[in-house]
Amino acid sequence: MDELRKQIVEKLLRNKDLCLDVNAFSAGGRRIAAWNMPQDSYAYQDIETQKSVEFVFEDNLENQDESLKLILQCLKSFDACVLCISWNKLSLANDLCDYITEKKLDTLAIGIVTYDQMGNILINRSYKYSDTTTKERSKSEKKSYWCWWRDASQYEVAVLLELSSKYDDEDGDIYTEKVYPKFFEMMINKETKQWDGTPRNKKYSEASYKAEKQNYKIPMCQLGLWEPETGHITEKGRILLEVSKRHGDSSNVYMNYLAKMILIDGKHLDLIKDLDEFQKSRPELVPETSVEFFILFDDYMEEKNSLGTRKPSARTTGAKKAYVRDEPKLWNKFGIINSGGKGRYFIPFKGIDFNWDKINEILMTTEEGITNA
């Protein structure tokens, strides 16, 4: 082991300015294997929280894209990545910090450090672990940490943003009074489209009108595209709307940008990592059917205090055997799951095979559509 790098890592583990989580490594950390990385790296896990961080040393990085791709590769397997760059490339370290902000990846647990041959360190960028615990909604109910999604297609998201923008000058709850009534009318008239571009064939009923109102509103608000109380469009919503207008609501640019919002702002990237960790840590438990698989994953997430409270009716009626069920269908729409054959995303006895190259391509994209992937 390189003594200089060992010394630097030991300093960083004790440094309170690198990780902004107060209790990180408070009870100590243990070194863990990092077999997936060809670069010199040192991975540690917090004994108490089980959160992991990988310290990567790479002296041959030449530009921001190359550096960020390496970081994203690390984050696929660890909760945080700290890129350690030699002092003579201080300008690259500083530029990379700005680049992470430009790419809207600020919420990812990325640390940037520069060091010299004497073992001195400079914290260029601190990081904070993503919070994947349940959130309290009431005394009897908790909600999961990720953005809830049902069947809203990319086309329908664009329509909802357009309607919200159209009625933005009006006061009050424009979603209830204006946006949703018009949107539901469009659905029953086959004027909205499903994921594959075919018309949505929705029949009118009072039950459907009430249920779909929440199904479409919740993810728009959880992603920060709308104001929750009124349905007025936010600045983030205006950006996504502009992307759909500029490139088209069926374009790869728009699809990637929407997917990026769901992965980062909607915390589906954390959910993907939780699921991937589950199936890799317990391969002998992966069953033949997806139904059994997701029931077991529910149990795993409950142990981690990451699963929201299920409605009693969902358990008694068996309408939805597992809490996490529809999310993989959404990921499949964005091409971030490798097919198990015949269009299936679940592979018996193996689980879900994630397309990390596609995920990282999405994370690198911008509203201008420049991925540099």
Short mmCIF file of C-alpha atoms in Angstrom, two decimals:
data_model
loop_
_atom_site.label_atom_id
_atom_site.label_comp_id
_atom_site.label_asym_id
_atom_site.label_seq_id
_atom_site.Cartn_x
_atom_site.Cartn_y
_atom_site.Cartn_z
CA MET A 1 0.00 0.00 0.00
CA ASP A 2 1.32 3.42 -0.91
CA GLU A 3 2.19 5.05 2.43
CA LEU A 4 1.44 8.59 1.22
CA ARG A 5 -2.02 7.66 0.00
CA LYS A 6 -2.72 5.66 3.15
CA GLN A 7 -1.74 8.69 5.22
CA ILE A 8 -4.01 10.97 3.20
CA VAL A 9 -7.01 8.64 3.48
CA GLU A 10 -6.54 8.34 7.24
CA LYS A 11 -6.50 12.13 7.51
CA LEU A 12 -9.61 12.44 5.37
CA LEU A 13 -11.54 9.91 7.46
CA ARG A 14 -10.95 12.11 10.50
CA ASN A 15 -11.57 15.39 8.69
CA LYS A 16 -14.85 17.00 9.78
CA ASP A 17 -14.94 19.34 6.76
CA LEU A 18 -14.96 16.62 4.09
CA CYS A 19 -18.19 14.84 5.03
CA LEU A 20 -20.94 17.15 6.23
CA ASP A 21 -22.79 14.34 8.03
CA VAL A 22 -22.05 14.92 11.71
CA ASN A 23 -22.07 11.26 12.71
CA ALA A 24 -20.19 9.87 9.74
CA PHE A 25 -17.39 7.57 10.93
CA SER A 26 -18.00 8.73 14.51
CA ALA A 27 -17.83 5.11 15.62
CA GLY A 28 -14.97 4.36 13.26
CA GLY A 29 -14.78 2.78 9.87
CA ARG A 30 -13.54 -0.45 8.42
CA ARG A 31 -11.81 -0.94 5.12
CA ILE A 32 -13.78 -2.93 2.58
CA ALA A 33 -12.93 -4.46 -0.79
CA ALA A 34 -13.19 -2.41 -3.97
CA TRP A 35 -12.58 -5.11 -6.55
CA ASN A 36 -14.57 -3.36 -9.26
CA MET A 37 -12.16 -0.43 -9.56
CA PRO A 38 -8.96 -0.72 -11.63
CA GLN A 39 -7.61 2.53 -10.16
CA ASP A 40 -5.84 2.78 -6.81
CA SER A 41 -8.70 3.14 -4.40
CA TYR A 42 -9.49 2.78 -0.74
CA ALA A 43 -13.06 1.99 0.30
CA TYR A 44 -14.39 2.28 3.84
CA GLN A 45 -17.69 1.62 5.56
CA ASP A 46 -19.04 3.43 8.61
CA ILE A 47 -19.57 0.80 11.30
CA GLU A 48 -22.69 2.43 12.71
CA THR A 49 -24.52 3.73 9.63
CA GLN A 50 -23.18 1.16 7.13
CA LYS A 51 -22.61 4.01 4.66
CA SER A 52 -19.64 3.50 2.34
CA VAL A 53 -17.15 5.86 0.74
CA GLU A 54 -14.46 5.21 -1.85
CA PHE A 55 -11.29 7.31 -2.04
CA VAL A 56 -9.89 7.21 -5.56
CA PHE A 57 -6.42 8.40 -6.58
CA GLU A 58 -5.93 8.97 -10.29
CA ASP A 59 -3.01 11.03 -11.58
CA ASN A 60 -3.76 10.67 -15.29
CA LEU A 61 -7.05 12.58 -15.46
CA GLU A 62 -6.93 15.27 -18.11
CA ASN A 63 -10.38 16.86 -18.23
CA GLN A 64 -13.67 17.33 -16.38
CA ASP A 65 -15.68 14.77 -18.36
CA GLU A 66 -13.12 12.04 -17.76
CA SER A 67 -13.04 12.87 -14.05
CA LEU A 68 -16.81 12.96 -13.65
CA LYS A 69 -17.27 9.66 -15.48
CA LEU A 70 -14.81 8.05 -13.08
CA ILE A 71 -16.73 9.44 -10.11
CA LEU A 72 -20.06 8.17 -11.45
CA GLN A 73 -18.52 4.75 -11.99
CA CYS A 74 -17.55 4.71 -8.30
CA LEU A 75 -20.98 5.86 -7.13
CA LYS A 76 -22.57 2.86 -8.77
CA SER A 77 -21.09 0.70 -5.99
CA PHE A 78 -20.55 3.09 -3.07
CA ASP A 79 -22.62 5.68 -1.22
CA ALA A 80 -19.96 8.38 -1.70
CA CYS A 81 -16.86 8.97 -3.80
CA VAL A 82 -13.91 11.20 -2.94
CA LEU A 83 -11.62 11.94 -5.87
CA CYS A 84 -8.08 12.73 -4.70
CA ILE A 85 -6.11 14.82 -7.19
CA SER A 86 -2.44 15.78 -7.06
CA TRP A 87 -1.72 19.41 -6.08
CA ASN A 88 -0.23 20.18 -9.50
CA LYS A 89 -3.72 19.73 -10.96
CA LEU A 90 -5.44 22.15 -8.59
CA SER A 91 -7.05 23.99 -11.50
CA LEU A 92 -8.66 20.72 -12.68
CA ALA A 93 -10.01 20.11 -9.17
CA ASN A 94 -11.54 23.59 -8.98
CA ASP A 95 -13.00 23.36 -12.48
CA LEU A 96 -14.47 19.95 -11.64
CA CYS A 97 -16.29 21.42 -8.63
CA ASP A 98 -17.91 24.01 -10.91
CA TYR A 99 -18.66 21.35 -13.52
CA ILE A 100 -20.56 19.22 -10.99
CA THR A 101 -22.78 22.23 -10.27
CA GLU A 102 -23.19 22.95 -13.98
CA LYS A 103 -24.32 19.37 -14.54
CA LYS A 104 -26.85 19.73 -11.67
CA LEU A 105 -25.25 16.88 -9.74
CA ASP A 106 -24.76 18.86 -6.52
CA THR A 107 -26.87 16.49 -4.45
CA LEU A 108 -24.68 13.46 -5.25
CA ALA A 109 -22.20 12.48 -2.52
CA ILE A 110 -19.06 13.64 -4.32
CA GLY A 111 -15.96 14.93 -2.54
CA ILE A 112 -12.99 16.55 -4.29
CA VAL A 113 -9.59 16.78 -2.56
CA THR A 114 -6.14 17.95 -3.61
CA TYR A 115 -2.96 16.79 -1.87
CA ASP A 116 0.81 17.29 -2.07
CA GLN A 117 3.76 14.96 -1.57
CA MET A 118 4.11 16.06 2.06
CA GLY A 119 0.66 14.73 2.89
CA ASN A 120 -1.02 18.11 3.10
CA ILE A 121 -4.65 18.17 1.94
CA LEU A 122 -7.11 20.77 0.70
CA ILE A 123 -10.87 20.11 0.70
CA ASN A 124 -12.10 21.49 -2.62
CA ARG A 125 -15.59 20.05 -2.29
CA SER A 126 -17.38 18.54 0.69
CA TYR A 127 -20.08 15.90 0.37
CA LYS A 128 -23.17 14.74 2.22
CA TYR A 129 -24.72 11.30 2.11
CA SER A 130 -28.13 10.98 0.53
CA ASP A 131 -30.90 10.52 3.09
CA THR A 132 -32.72 7.29 2.26
CA THR A 133 -34.75 6.94 5.44
CA THR A 134 -38.53 7.22 5.54
CA LYS A 135 -40.07 10.65 6.07
CA GLU A 136 -42.76 11.17 8.68
CA ARG A 137 -46.06 12.36 7.21
CA SER A 138 -48.11 11.87 10.36
CA LYS A 139 -47.89 9.92 13.61
CA SER A 140 -49.28 6.85 11.91
CA GLU A 141 -47.86 7.22 8.43
CA LYS A 142 -44.42 7.52 6.86
CA LYS A 143 -43.56 8.07 3.22
CA SER A 144 -40.70 6.57 1.24
CA TYR A 145 -37.72 8.71 0.28
CA TRP A 146 -38.14 8.44 -3.50
CA CYS A 147 -40.58 10.06 -5.95
CA TRP A 148 -43.76 8.02 -6.28
CA TRP A 149 -44.76 7.28 -9.88
CA ARG A 150 -47.62 5.53 -11.63
CA ASP A 151 -48.19 5.61 -15.37
CA ALA A 152 -47.72 9.23 -16.48
CA SER A 153 -45.85 9.11 -19.79
CA GLN A 154 -43.20 11.54 -20.98
CA TYR A 155 -45.79 13.02 -23.36
CA GLU A 156 -48.29 13.59 -20.56
CA VAL A 157 -45.68 15.26 -18.36
CA ALA A 158 -45.08 17.77 -21.17
CA VAL A 159 -48.84 18.35 -21.55
CA LEU A 160 -49.28 18.93 -17.81
CA LEU A 161 -46.40 21.43 -17.80
CA GLU A 162 -47.90 23.22 -20.80
CA LEU A 163 -51.30 23.49 -19.11
CA SER A 164 -49.74 24.68 -15.86
CA SER A 165 -47.85 27.35 -17.78
CA LYS A 166 -51.01 28.35 -19.67
CA TYR A 167 -52.96 29.03 -16.46
CA ASP A 168 -50.02 30.40 -14.46
CA ASP A 169 -51.41 33.96 -14.34
CA GLU A 170 -54.53 32.80 -12.51
CA ASP A 171 -54.78 32.66 -8.71
CA GLY A 172 -55.64 29.76 -6.45
CA ASP A 173 -55.47 26.02 -7.01
CA ILE A 174 -55.13 25.99 -10.78
CA TYR A 175 -54.50 22.23 -10.82
CA THR A 176 -57.93 21.42 -9.35
CA GLU A 177 -59.84 24.19 -11.13
CA LYS A 178 -58.15 24.39 -14.53
CA VAL A 179 -55.28 22.02 -15.33
CA TYR A 180 -56.69 18.68 -14.24
CA PRO A 181 -60.24 19.09 -15.64
CA LYS A 182 -58.74 19.99 -19.03
CA PHE A 183 -56.18 17.19 -18.84
CA PHE A 184 -58.77 14.54 -17.91
CA GLU A 185 -60.98 15.73 -20.75
CA MET A 186 -58.02 15.26 -23.10
CA MET A 187 -57.46 11.74 -21.75
CA ILE A 188 -61.02 10.55 -22.31
CA ASN A 189 -60.96 12.13 -25.80
CA LYS A 190 -57.76 10.20 -26.60
CA GLU A 191 -55.77 13.44 -26.92
CA THR A 192 -52.94 12.37 -24.61
CA LYS A 193 -50.40 9.66 -25.37
CA GLN A 194 -48.99 6.64 -23.57
CA TRP A 195 -45.27 5.85 -23.45
CA ASP A 196 -45.33 4.17 -26.86
CA GLY A 197 -47.03 7.16 -28.51
CA THR A 198 -50.46 5.56 -28.85
CA PRO A 199 -53.52 7.47 -27.54
CA ARG A 200 -54.45 7.07 -23.89
CA ASN A 201 -57.80 5.26 -23.84
CA LYS A 202 -59.40 6.43 -20.60
CA LYS A 203 -63.07 5.90 -19.75
CA TYR A 204 -64.86 8.43 -17.58
CA SER A 205 -66.05 7.55 -14.09
CA GLU A 206 -66.09 9.48 -10.83
CA ALA A 207 -63.71 6.97 -9.25
CA SER A 208 -61.27 7.27 -12.15
CA TYR A 209 -61.47 11.08 -12.10
CA LYS A 210 -60.58 11.14 -8.41
CA ALA A 211 -57.84 8.51 -8.55
CA GLU A 212 -56.06 9.88 -11.60
CA LYS A 213 -56.02 13.36 -10.11
CA GLN A 214 -53.60 12.21 -7.42
CA ASN A 215 -51.70 9.80 -9.67
CA TYR A 216 -50.67 12.62 -11.99
CA LYS A 217 -50.21 15.37 -9.40
CA ILE A 218 -47.98 13.63 -6.85
CA PRO A 219 -44.88 12.99 -9.03
CA MET A 220 -45.07 16.47 -10.59
CA CYS A 221 -44.91 18.01 -7.13
CA GLN A 222 -42.36 15.58 -5.71
CA LEU A 223 -40.00 16.39 -8.59
CA GLY A 224 -40.42 20.09 -7.88
CA LEU A 225 -42.04 20.85 -11.24
CA TRP A 226 -45.14 22.35 -9.61
CA GLU A 227 -46.04 24.21 -6.45
CA PRO A 228 -47.71 21.50 -4.31
CA GLU A 229 -50.65 23.58 -3.10
CA THR A 230 -51.65 25.20 -6.37
CA GLY A 231 -50.12 23.39 -9.35
CA HIS A 232 -48.38 26.57 -10.53
CA ILE A 233 -45.29 25.78 -12.58
CA THR A 234 -41.87 26.26 -10.94
CA GLU A 235 -38.60 27.37 -12.49
CA LYS A 236 -37.52 23.73 -12.68
CA GLY A 237 -40.78 22.94 -14.46
CA ARG A 238 -40.21 25.76 -16.94
CA ILE A 239 -36.77 24.36 -17.79
CA LEU A 240 -38.18 20.90 -18.51
CA LEU A 241 -41.02 22.43 -20.56
CA GLU A 242 -38.49 24.41 -22.60
CA VAL A 243 -36.48 21.23 -23.24
CA SER A 244 -39.61 19.48 -24.54
CA LYS A 245 -40.46 22.45 -26.80
CA ARG A 246 -36.95 22.88 -28.13
CA HIS A 247 -36.17 19.23 -28.81
CA GLY A 248 -39.62 17.60 -28.93
CA ASP A 249 -41.42 15.47 -26.35
CA SER A 250 -40.24 12.26 -28.04
CA SER A 251 -36.58 13.30 -28.33
CA ASN A 252 -33.71 11.57 -26.55
CA VAL A 253 -32.68 14.90 -25.05
CA TYR A 254 -36.06 15.42 -23.38
CA MET A 255 -36.29 11.77 -22.29
CA ASN A 256 -32.79 11.87 -20.79
CA TYR A 257 -33.43 15.16 -19.01
CA LEU A 258 -36.70 13.91 -17.52
CA ALA A 259 -34.97 10.67 -16.52
CA LYS A 260 -32.17 12.68 -14.87
CA MET A 261 -34.70 14.61 -12.78
CA ILE A 262 -36.31 11.35 -11.69
CA LEU A 263 -32.93 9.78 -10.85
CA ILE A 264 -31.50 12.77 -8.97
CA ASP A 265 -34.37 14.92 -7.70
CA GLY A 266 -36.72 11.96 -7.38
CA LYS A 267 -33.98 9.85 -5.73
CA HIS A 268 -34.60 6.87 -7.99
CA LEU A 269 -30.82 6.53 -8.32
CA ASP A 270 -30.70 5.78 -4.59
CA LEU A 271 -33.53 3.29 -4.98
CA ILE A 272 -31.70 1.59 -7.86
CA LYS A 273 -28.56 1.34 -5.74
CA ASP A 274 -30.58 -0.09 -2.84
CA LEU A 275 -32.10 -2.71 -5.12
CA ASP A 276 -28.76 -3.55 -6.74
CA GLU A 277 -27.13 -3.91 -3.33
CA PHE A 278 -29.97 -6.15 -2.17
CA GLN A 279 -29.68 -8.61 -5.06
CA LYS A 280 -25.86 -8.65 -5.03
CA SER A 281 -25.55 -9.12 -1.28
CA ARG A 282 -28.05 -12.00 -1.20
CA PRO A 283 -27.80 -13.72 -4.61
CA GLU A 284 -28.89 -17.05 -3.17
CA LEU A 285 -32.25 -15.51 -2.19
CA VAL A 286 -33.17 -14.14 -5.62
CA PRO A 287 -36.27 -16.17 -6.61
CA GLU A 288 -37.72 -17.22 -9.93
CA THR A 289 -40.56 -14.70 -10.11
CA SER A 290 -40.59 -10.91 -9.92
CA VAL A 291 -43.54 -11.00 -7.49
CA GLU A 292 -41.52 -12.97 -4.93
CA PHE A 293 -38.45 -10.84 -5.62
CA PHE A 294 -40.15 -7.53 -4.83
CA ILE A 295 -41.80 -8.90 -1.68
CA LEU A 296 -38.33 -9.85 -0.43
CA PHE A 297 -37.02 -6.43 -1.45
CA ASP A 298 -39.84 -4.83 0.57
CA ASP A 299 -38.61 -6.72 3.64
CA TYR A 300 -35.05 -5.56 2.96
CA MET A 301 -36.16 -1.92 2.67
CA GLU A 302 -38.21 -2.17 5.87
CA GLU A 303 -35.10 -3.37 7.69
CA LYS A 304 -33.30 -0.27 6.41
CA ASN A 305 -36.18 2.01 7.49
CA SER A 306 -36.51 3.10 3.87
CA LEU A 307 -40.02 1.87 3.07
CA GLY A 308 -43.11 3.99 3.61
CA THR A 309 -46.25 2.88 5.40
CA ARG A 310 -48.56 0.81 3.23
CA LYS A 311 -52.29 1.43 3.30
CA PRO A 312 -54.11 -1.34 5.23
CA SER A 313 -56.34 -1.95 2.21
CA ALA A 314 -53.32 -2.73 0.04
CA ARG A 315 -52.38 -5.58 2.37
CA THR A 316 -55.85 -6.98 2.94
CA THR A 317 -57.05 -6.90 -0.66
CA GLY A 318 -53.74 -8.02 -2.15
CA ALA A 319 -54.16 -5.41 -4.89
CA LYS A 320 -50.48 -4.68 -4.70
CA LYS A 321 -48.41 -7.46 -3.22
CA ALA A 322 -45.23 -5.36 -3.07
CA TYR A 323 -44.67 -1.66 -2.38
CA VAL A 324 -41.91 -1.36 -4.95
CA ARG A 325 -43.45 -2.65 -8.16
CA ASP A 326 -44.11 0.09 -10.69
CA GLU A 327 -40.74 1.83 -10.41
CA PRO A 328 -38.82 -0.78 -12.47
CA LYS A 329 -41.42 -0.39 -15.21
CA LEU A 330 -40.55 3.31 -15.29
CA TRP A 331 -36.80 2.59 -15.42
CA ASN A 332 -37.42 0.20 -18.28
CA LYS A 333 -39.07 3.02 -20.26
CA PHE A 334 -35.84 5.02 -20.03
CA GLY A 335 -33.65 2.12 -21.16
CA ILE A 336 -31.72 1.79 -17.92
CA ILE A 337 -32.56 -1.90 -17.52
CA ASN A 338 -31.05 -4.55 -19.76
CA SER A 339 -33.82 -6.80 -21.04
CA GLY A 340 -34.04 -10.36 -19.79
CA GLY A 341 -35.54 -11.43 -23.13
CA LYS A 342 -39.00 -10.95 -24.64
CA GLY A 343 -39.12 -7.42 -23.25
CA ARG A 344 -38.90 -8.62 -19.65
CA TYR A 345 -36.83 -6.62 -17.19
CA PHE A 346 -36.69 -9.29 -14.46
CA ILE A 347 -34.35 -12.25 -14.93
CA PRO A 348 -35.32 -15.39 -12.93
CA PHE A 349 -32.83 -16.21 -10.14
CA LYS A 350 -30.71 -13.17 -11.11
CA GLY A 351 -32.88 -10.12 -10.56
CA ILE A 352 -32.55 -6.88 -12.53
CA ASP A 353 -29.59 -6.14 -14.77
CA PHE A 354 -29.04 -2.37 -14.74
CA ASN A 355 -27.52 -0.59 -17.73
CA TRP A 356 -25.04 1.62 -15.87
CA ASP A 357 -23.61 3.05 -19.07
CA LYS A 358 -27.08 4.41 -19.89
CA ILE A 359 -27.58 5.66 -16.33
CA ASN A 360 -24.30 7.57 -16.45
CA GLU A 361 -25.14 8.95 -19.89
CA ILE A 362 -28.38 10.30 -18.43
CA LEU A 363 -26.58 11.80 -15.43
CA MET A 364 -24.14 13.59 -17.75
CA THR A 365 -26.85 15.16 -19.90
CA THR A 366 -27.91 18.83 -19.75
CA GLU A 367 -30.98 20.74 -20.90
CA GLU A 368 -29.04 21.59 -24.06
CA GLY A 369 -28.60 17.90 -24.72
CA ILE A 370 -24.80 17.91 -24.47
CA THR A 371 -23.85 14.64 -22.85
CA ASN A 372 -20.18 14.28 -23.89
CA ALA A 373 -20.68 10.62 -23.09
#
